[in-house]
Amino acid sequence: MISNVVIAMEAAAEEHNPLMPAVPEIILGTIVFAIILIGIWKFVVPNFEKAYAERTQAIEGGLAAAETKQAEADAKLAELEKQLADARHEAARIREEAREQGAAIVAEMREQAQTEATRIVEHGKTQIEAERQQAVTSLRAEVGALATGLAGRIVGESLEDEARQSRVVERFLSELEGAK
Amino acid sequence: MSLTATIAAATIKAGDEFHAPSAGIFDLPSIADSGITKSMVLVTFSAVLILGFMIASSRKASVVPGRLQFAGEMVYGFVRNTIAREAIGSEKFMKFVPFLFSLFLFIIVNNYYGIIPLVQLPSFGRIGYIVPLAALAWLVFIGAGIKKHGFFGFLKHATVPHGVPSWILVLLVPLEFLSNIIVRPFTLTLRLFGNMFAGHLLLALFAGGGAFLLQDGNIVHGGVGILAFVMGIAVSFLELIVMFLQAYVFTLLAAMYIGEAIADEH
């Protein structure tokens, strides 16, 4: 026993060659494809293309911006390196100058110290000379008094008269010096 | 009701005899005698599916795509870059992208109907739907060629190969004319139709035969029936690939014909 479905199928198969297109299907296929084509053409492709173009532009814009930034950074780096070199140069110059200045200062100080020392020595000498002179003077007076006293004692005669006394002393001393 | 179930039911009622599914399984009775068949409904619905998905995914197309846009763009980018640009060349391909993209979508959706549960009818197992597509592809590539080279220029471009001695041309020109201009729409149609038709028959055969053997009562037959089902599943996976591949091949060939027709050199 064969079912109705199978009968129907086989009957259809006998009357229809699968390689022969059915006209309603051709018409429907054409219409449906036309609708899809128009829809895709008008509403889908333009939107996707717009997104593509925007994306390309965004990427290219980003690249251009990155290039500009890179160039800026390079310029800045070069500038900084130049500044650094300048600063090094400047530092070397300052160091050199400081060394020279230091040497000059040391020399000056040395000279000053020398002068001062000379001055002090000179001063000492003068002072010593003055003191010696003073000592000589006072010694002369004292020796005179002593000698007068002594001579008075010896002679027994007081030489009270000042003028005479000093005259005697002077004479004695000059005799003394003359004897020398 | 799914086709497999229909066939299974049919084969059970058939009793002792197994009737292998024939070409008739594509001739489903029209719905309520209106002349509208299942494949017609499916083909019409494919336009809704395609346009619905594609318009939704491209409507707010932006630089940074969302998930939906990404999915749509993947398909679009595949057809645009991998098929159209490769085959036609980056200068003139954009003019043909809408046509090729529509072609690809229309074919792939209708092919995959064959493997979706409960639908299970590849509408392009009916040759009638493919004929207009192949005809249109033919018109587009012939038209593009004539527009580029002029009528006789295109004929020469398409049929006269360079660097061939003139006495061979007597043989070669009719052959080239046949293969480049006459045969192409037929091969396009038959390749797609044959794959969908045969694939579907094969699936129906494994499913129907498996069901028949399982209910036969014989344990050896039952084992073979299970094997048939396993084979059916394997063939389903094969069909998954074939369905994509046929949509790809059809679109790629259409693009290559166009690219060849508008190329500067033969």
Coordinates of C-alpha atoms in Angstrom, one line a residue:
Chain A
M1 CA 0.0 0.0 0.0
I2 CA 1.4 3.4 -1.0
S3 CA 0.4 6.5 0.9
N4 CA -1.4 9.4 -0.7
V5 CA 1.6 11.7 -0.1
V6 CA 3.9 9.5 -2.0
I7 CA 1.5 9.2 -4.8
A8 CA 1.1 12.9 -4.9
M9 CA 4.9 13.4 -4.9
E10 CA 5.5 10.8 -7.6
A11 CA 2.7 12.1 -9.8
A12 CA 4.2 15.6 -9.5
A13 CA 7.6 14.3 -10.3
E14 CA 6.4 12.6 -13.4
E15 CA 4.7 15.7 -14.7
H16 CA 7.5 18.2 -13.8
N17 CA 11.1 18.0 -14.8
P18 CA 13.2 19.6 -12.1
L19 CA 15.5 21.2 -14.8
M20 CA 12.5 23.1 -16.2
P21 CA 12.0 26.4 -14.5
A22 CA 8.5 27.2 -13.4
V23 CA 7.4 30.6 -14.7
P24 CA 5.8 31.8 -11.5
E25 CA 9.1 31.1 -9.7
I26 CA 11.1 33.0 -12.3
I27 CA 8.8 36.0 -11.9
L28 CA 8.8 35.8 -8.1
G29 CA 12.6 35.4 -8.0
T30 CA 13.1 38.4 -10.2
I31 CA 10.8 40.6 -8.1
V32 CA 12.2 39.5 -4.7
F33 CA 15.8 39.9 -6.0
A34 CA 14.9 43.3 -7.4
I35 CA 13.5 44.4 -4.0
I36 CA 16.6 43.1 -2.2
L37 CA 18.9 44.8 -4.7
I38 CA 17.1 48.2 -4.4
G39 CA 17.1 47.9 -0.6
I40 CA 20.8 47.0 -0.4
W41 CA 21.7 49.6 -3.0
K42 CA 19.8 52.5 -1.4
F43 CA 19.9 51.8 2.3
V44 CA 22.8 49.4 3.1
V45 CA 25.8 50.0 0.9
P46 CA 25.8 53.8 1.3
N47 CA 25.8 53.6 5.1
F48 CA 28.5 51.0 5.2
E49 CA 30.6 53.0 2.7
K50 CA 30.1 56.1 4.8
A51 CA 31.3 54.3 7.9
Y52 CA 34.3 52.9 5.9
A53 CA 35.2 56.4 4.6
E54 CA 34.9 57.9 8.1
R55 CA 37.0 55.1 9.6
T56 CA 39.7 55.6 6.9
Q57 CA 39.7 59.3 7.5
A58 CA 39.8 58.8 11.3
I59 CA 42.8 56.6 10.9
E60 CA 44.6 58.8 8.4
G61 CA 43.8 61.9 10.6
G62 CA 45.2 60.0 13.6
L63 CA 48.4 59.2 11.7
A64 CA 48.9 62.7 10.5
A65 CA 48.4 64.0 14.0
A66 CA 50.8 61.4 15.3
E67 CA 53.4 62.5 12.7
T68 CA 53.0 66.2 13.6
K69 CA 53.4 65.2 17.3
Q70 CA 56.5 63.2 16.4
A71 CA 58.0 66.1 14.5
E72 CA 57.3 68.4 17.4
A73 CA 58.8 66.1 19.9
D74 CA 61.9 65.7 17.7
A75 CA 62.3 69.5 17.4
K76 CA 61.9 69.8 21.2
L77 CA 64.4 67.1 21.8
A78 CA 66.9 68.8 19.5
E79 CA 66.3 72.1 21.2
L80 CA 66.7 70.5 24.7
E81 CA 69.9 68.8 23.6
K82 CA 71.3 72.1 22.3
Q83 CA 70.3 73.8 25.5
L84 CA 72.0 71.0 27.5
A85 CA 75.2 71.4 25.4
D86 CA 75.1 75.2 26.0
A87 CA 74.6 74.7 29.7
R88 CA 77.6 72.3 29.8
H89 CA 79.7 74.8 27.9
E90 CA 78.6 77.6 30.2
A91 CA 79.3 75.5 33.3
A92 CA 82.8 74.7 31.9
R93 CA 83.4 78.4 31.2
I94 CA 82.2 79.3 34.7
R95 CA 84.4 76.7 36.3
E96 CA 87.4 78.0 34.4
E97 CA 86.7 81.5 35.4
A98 CA 86.3 80.5 39.0
R99 CA 89.6 78.8 38.9
E100 CA 91.3 81.8 37.5
Q101 CA 89.6 84.1 40.0
G102 CA 90.6 81.8 42.8
A103 CA 94.2 81.9 41.7
A104 CA 94.1 85.7 41.4
I105 CA 92.6 86.0 44.9
V106 CA 95.2 83.7 46.4
A107 CA 98.0 85.7 44.8
E108 CA 96.5 89.0 46.0
M109 CA 96.1 87.6 49.5
R110 CA 99.6 86.4 49.5
E111 CA 100.9 89.8 48.4
Q112 CA 98.8 91.5 51.0
A113 CA 100.1 89.2 53.7
Q114 CA 103.6 89.9 52.6
T115 CA 103.0 93.7 52.8
E116 CA 101.5 93.4 56.2
A117 CA 104.3 91.3 57.4
T118 CA 106.8 93.8 56.1
R119 CA 104.9 96.6 57.7
I120 CA 104.7 94.8 61.1
V121 CA 108.4 94.1 61.0
E122 CA 109.2 97.7 60.1
H123 CA 106.9 98.9 62.9
G124 CA 108.7 96.6 65.4
K125 CA 112.0 97.8 64.4
T126 CA 111.0 101.5 64.8
Q127 CA 109.5 100.7 68.2
I128 CA 112.6 98.9 69.3
E129 CA 114.8 101.8 68.2
A130 CA 112.6 104.3 70.0
E131 CA 112.6 102.3 73.2
R132 CA 116.3 101.9 73.0
Q133 CA 116.7 105.6 72.5
Q134 CA 114.5 106.2 75.5
A135 CA 116.4 103.7 77.5
V136 CA 119.6 105.4 76.5
T137 CA 118.3 108.8 77.6
S138 CA 116.9 107.6 80.9
L139 CA 120.1 105.6 81.5
R140 CA 122.2 108.6 80.8
A141 CA 120.1 110.7 83.4
E142 CA 120.3 107.9 86.0
V143 CA 124.0 107.3 85.4
G144 CA 124.6 111.1 85.7
A145 CA 122.7 111.2 89.0
L146 CA 124.5 108.3 90.4
A147 CA 127.8 109.6 89.3
T148 CA 127.0 113.0 90.7
G149 CA 125.9 111.5 94.0
L150 CA 129.0 109.4 94.1
A151 CA 131.3 112.2 93.1
G152 CA 129.7 114.5 95.6
R153 CA 130.3 112.0 98.2
I154 CA 133.8 111.5 97.2
V155 CA 134.5 115.1 96.8
G156 CA 132.6 116.0 99.8
E157 CA 131.0 118.8 98.2
S158 CA 127.4 118.8 97.2
L159 CA 126.8 120.0 93.9
E160 CA 123.4 121.5 94.6
D161 CA 123.4 124.0 91.9
E162 CA 121.5 122.3 89.2
A163 CA 123.1 124.1 86.3
R164 CA 126.5 123.4 87.5
Q165 CA 125.6 119.8 88.3
S166 CA 124.5 119.1 84.8
R167 CA 127.4 120.9 83.3
V168 CA 129.7 118.6 85.3
V169 CA 127.8 115.6 84.2
E170 CA 127.9 116.6 80.6
R171 CA 131.6 117.2 80.8
F172 CA 132.1 113.8 82.5
L173 CA 130.1 112.0 79.9
S174 CA 131.7 113.7 77.0
E175 CA 135.1 112.8 78.5
L176 CA 133.8 109.3 78.9
E177 CA 132.7 109.2 75.3
G178 CA 135.9 110.8 74.2
A179 CA 137.8 108.2 76.1
K180 CA 135.9 105.5 74.2
Chain B
M1 CA 5.5 19.9 9.3
S2 CA 9.1 19.2 8.5
L3 CA 10.0 17.5 5.3
T4 CA 11.9 14.7 7.0
A5 CA 8.8 13.9 9.1
T6 CA 6.7 13.9 6.0
I7 CA 8.9 11.4 4.3
A8 CA 9.3 9.3 7.4
A9 CA 5.5 9.1 7.7
A10 CA 5.2 8.4 4.0
T11 CA 7.7 5.6 4.2
I12 CA 6.1 4.0 7.2
K13 CA 2.7 4.0 5.6
A14 CA 4.3 2.4 2.6
G15 CA 4.8 -0.7 4.6
D16 CA 7.2 -3.3 3.2
E17 CA 8.5 -1.3 0.4
F18 CA 10.9 1.6 0.7
H19 CA 10.5 4.4 -1.9
A20 CA 13.5 6.5 -2.1
P21 CA 12.8 10.2 -2.2
S22 CA 12.7 11.5 -5.8
A23 CA 12.8 14.9 -7.5
G24 CA 9.1 15.1 -6.5
I25 CA 9.9 16.1 -3.0
F26 CA 10.6 19.6 -4.3
D27 CA 7.1 19.7 -5.8
L28 CA 5.2 20.4 -2.7
P29 CA 1.5 21.0 -3.1
S30 CA 0.5 24.6 -3.1
I31 CA -0.8 26.0 0.2
A32 CA -4.6 25.8 0.3
D33 CA -4.7 25.4 -3.5
S34 CA -3.7 29.1 -4.0
G35 CA -0.8 28.3 -6.3
I36 CA 1.5 29.6 -3.6
T37 CA 4.1 27.0 -2.7
K38 CA 6.4 26.7 0.4
S39 CA 9.4 27.7 -1.6
M40 CA 7.6 30.9 -2.8
V41 CA 6.9 31.8 0.8
L42 CA 10.5 31.1 1.8
V43 CA 12.0 33.2 -1.1
T44 CA 9.7 36.1 -0.3
F45 CA 10.5 35.9 3.4
S46 CA 14.3 35.9 2.5
A47 CA 13.9 39.5 1.4
V48 CA 12.4 40.4 4.7
L49 CA 15.2 38.6 6.6
I50 CA 18.0 40.1 4.4
L51 CA 16.7 43.7 4.3
G52 CA 15.7 43.6 7.9
F53 CA 19.1 42.4 9.1
M54 CA 21.1 44.5 6.8
I55 CA 19.2 47.7 7.2
A56 CA 19.2 47.3 11.0
S57 CA 22.9 46.7 11.1
S58 CA 23.9 49.5 8.7
R59 CA 21.3 52.1 9.8
K60 CA 23.5 53.7 12.4
A61 CA 26.8 52.7 10.9
S62 CA 29.5 54.5 12.7
V63 CA 33.3 54.5 12.9
V64 CA 33.3 52.2 16.0
P65 CA 30.9 49.5 15.2
G66 CA 28.4 47.9 17.6
R67 CA 27.8 44.2 17.6
L68 CA 25.1 44.2 15.0
Q69 CA 27.0 46.6 12.7
F70 CA 30.1 44.4 13.2
A71 CA 28.2 41.3 12.1
G72 CA 26.7 43.1 9.1
E73 CA 30.0 44.6 8.1
M74 CA 31.7 41.3 8.3
V75 CA 29.4 39.9 5.6
Y76 CA 29.6 43.2 3.6
G77 CA 33.3 43.4 3.9
F78 CA 33.7 39.8 2.8
V79 CA 31.7 40.4 -0.4
R80 CA 33.1 43.8 -1.0
N81 CA 36.8 43.2 -0.4
T82 CA 37.3 39.4 -0.8
I83 CA 35.1 38.9 -3.8
A84 CA 34.4 42.1 -5.6
R85 CA 37.7 44.0 -5.2
E86 CA 39.8 40.9 -5.7
A87 CA 38.0 39.9 -8.9
I88 CA 37.2 43.3 -10.5
G89 CA 40.1 45.5 -9.3
S90 CA 40.1 48.3 -6.8
E91 CA 39.2 51.0 -9.4
K92 CA 35.9 50.0 -10.7
F93 CA 34.5 47.4 -8.3
M94 CA 32.3 49.8 -6.2
K95 CA 29.8 50.0 -9.0
F96 CA 29.1 46.3 -8.8
V97 CA 29.2 45.8 -5.0
P98 CA 25.4 46.3 -4.4
F99 CA 24.6 43.8 -7.1
L100 CA 27.1 41.2 -5.9
F101 CA 26.3 41.8 -2.2
S102 CA 22.6 41.3 -2.9
L103 CA 23.3 38.2 -5.0
F104 CA 25.4 36.7 -2.2
L105 CA 22.8 37.4 0.5
F106 CA 19.9 36.2 -1.6
I107 CA 21.6 32.9 -2.4
I108 CA 23.1 32.2 1.0
V109 CA 19.9 32.8 2.9
N110 CA 17.8 30.6 0.5
N111 CA 20.5 27.9 0.6
Y112 CA 20.5 27.8 4.4
Y113 CA 16.8 27.3 4.5
G114 CA 17.7 23.7 3.6
I115 CA 19.3 23.0 7.0
I116 CA 17.1 25.1 9.3
P117 CA 14.9 22.7 11.3
L118 CA 11.2 22.7 10.3
V119 CA 12.0 24.8 7.2
Q120 CA 14.3 22.3 5.6
L121 CA 13.8 23.2 2.0
P122 CA 16.5 24.9 0.1
S123 CA 14.5 27.2 -2.1
F124 CA 17.2 27.1 -4.8
G125 CA 16.6 23.5 -5.3
R126 CA 13.9 25.0 -7.5
I127 CA 15.7 26.0 -10.6
G128 CA 13.2 28.8 -11.4
Y129 CA 14.6 31.1 -8.8
I130 CA 18.2 30.8 -10.0
V131 CA 17.4 31.5 -13.7
P132 CA 16.7 35.3 -13.2
L133 CA 19.9 35.6 -11.1
A134 CA 22.1 34.0 -13.7
A135 CA 20.3 36.0 -16.4
L136 CA 20.9 39.2 -14.5
A137 CA 24.6 38.3 -13.9
W138 CA 24.9 37.6 -17.6
L139 CA 23.3 41.0 -18.5
V140 CA 25.5 42.8 -16.0
F141 CA 28.8 41.4 -17.3
I142 CA 27.9 41.7 -20.9
G143 CA 26.5 45.2 -20.4
A144 CA 29.7 46.3 -18.5
G145 CA 31.9 44.9 -21.2
I146 CA 29.9 46.6 -24.0
K147 CA 29.9 49.9 -22.1
K148 CA 33.7 49.6 -21.7
H149 CA 34.8 48.3 -25.1
G150 CA 31.8 49.0 -27.4
F151 CA 29.7 46.1 -28.9
F152 CA 32.3 44.8 -31.4
G153 CA 35.2 45.7 -29.2
F154 CA 33.7 43.6 -26.4
L155 CA 33.0 40.7 -28.8
K156 CA 36.7 40.8 -29.8
H157 CA 37.8 41.3 -26.2
A158 CA 35.8 38.3 -25.1
T159 CA 36.4 35.9 -28.0
V160 CA 39.8 36.7 -29.5
P161 CA 42.8 35.7 -27.4
H162 CA 46.1 37.5 -27.8
G163 CA 49.2 35.9 -29.2
V164 CA 47.5 33.1 -31.1
P165 CA 48.3 32.3 -34.7
S166 CA 45.5 33.4 -37.0
W167 CA 44.7 30.0 -38.4
I168 CA 43.9 28.7 -34.9
L169 CA 41.6 31.6 -34.4
V170 CA 39.1 30.0 -36.8
L171 CA 38.8 27.2 -34.2
L172 CA 39.3 29.3 -31.1
V173 CA 36.9 32.1 -31.7
P174 CA 33.7 30.0 -31.8
L175 CA 34.9 28.1 -28.8
E176 CA 35.6 31.2 -26.8
F177 CA 32.3 32.7 -27.9
L178 CA 30.6 29.6 -26.7
S179 CA 32.4 29.3 -23.3
N180 CA 32.6 33.0 -22.5
I181 CA 29.2 34.3 -23.6
I182 CA 26.7 31.5 -24.3
V183 CA 27.5 28.8 -21.6
R184 CA 28.2 31.0 -18.6
P185 CA 24.6 31.7 -17.4
F186 CA 23.8 28.0 -17.8
T187 CA 26.7 26.8 -15.8
L188 CA 26.0 29.3 -13.1
T189 CA 22.4 28.1 -12.8
L190 CA 23.1 24.4 -13.0
R191 CA 26.0 24.5 -10.5
L192 CA 23.9 26.1 -7.8
F193 CA 20.8 24.2 -8.6
G194 CA 22.5 20.9 -8.8
N195 CA 24.2 21.3 -5.5
M196 CA 21.1 22.4 -3.6
F197 CA 18.9 19.8 -5.3
A198 CA 21.3 16.9 -4.8
G199 CA 22.2 17.9 -1.2
H200 CA 18.6 18.0 -0.2
L201 CA 17.8 14.7 -1.9
L202 CA 20.8 13.1 -0.1
L203 CA 19.6 14.4 3.3
A204 CA 16.0 13.2 2.6
L205 CA 17.3 9.9 1.6
F206 CA 19.4 9.3 4.7
A207 CA 16.6 10.6 7.0
G208 CA 13.8 8.8 5.3
G209 CA 15.8 5.6 4.8
G210 CA 17.0 5.7 8.4
A211 CA 13.5 6.1 9.7
F212 CA 12.2 3.2 7.5
L213 CA 15.0 0.9 8.6
L214 CA 14.6 1.7 12.3
Q215 CA 10.9 0.9 12.2
D216 CA 11.4 -2.3 10.2
G217 CA 11.5 -4.4 13.4
N218 CA 14.7 -6.2 12.3
I219 CA 17.6 -5.5 14.6
V220 CA 20.2 -5.5 11.9
H221 CA 18.2 -3.1 9.8
G222 CA 17.8 -1.0 12.9
G223 CA 21.6 -0.8 13.2
V224 CA 21.9 0.2 9.6
G225 CA 19.1 2.8 10.2
I226 CA 21.1 4.4 13.0
L227 CA 24.1 4.4 10.7
A228 CA 22.0 6.2 8.1
F229 CA 21.0 8.8 10.6
V230 CA 24.7 9.3 11.6
M231 CA 25.5 9.7 7.9
G232 CA 22.6 12.1 7.6
I233 CA 24.1 14.3 10.3
A234 CA 27.5 14.1 8.7
V235 CA 26.0 15.1 5.3
S236 CA 24.2 18.0 7.1
F237 CA 27.6 19.4 8.2
L238 CA 28.8 18.9 4.6
E239 CA 25.8 20.7 3.4
L240 CA 26.5 23.6 5.8
I241 CA 29.8 24.1 3.9
V242 CA 28.3 23.5 0.5
M243 CA 25.6 26.0 1.1
F244 CA 28.0 28.7 1.9
L245 CA 30.4 27.6 -0.8
Q246 CA 27.8 27.7 -3.6
A247 CA 26.7 31.2 -2.6
Y248 CA 30.4 32.2 -2.6
V249 CA 31.2 30.6 -5.9
F250 CA 28.2 32.0 -7.7
T251 CA 29.0 35.5 -6.5
L252 CA 32.7 35.1 -7.2
L253 CA 32.1 33.9 -10.7
A254 CA 29.7 36.7 -11.4
A255 CA 32.4 39.1 -10.1
M256 CA 35.1 37.4 -12.2
Y257 CA 33.0 37.6 -15.4
I258 CA 32.5 41.3 -14.8
G259 CA 36.2 41.8 -14.0
E260 CA 37.2 40.0 -17.1
A261 CA 34.7 41.9 -19.3
I262 CA 35.9 45.3 -18.2
A263 CA 39.6 44.4 -18.0
D264 CA 42.0 46.3 -20.3
E265 CA 43.9 43.3 -21.4
H266 CA 42.5 39.9 -22.3

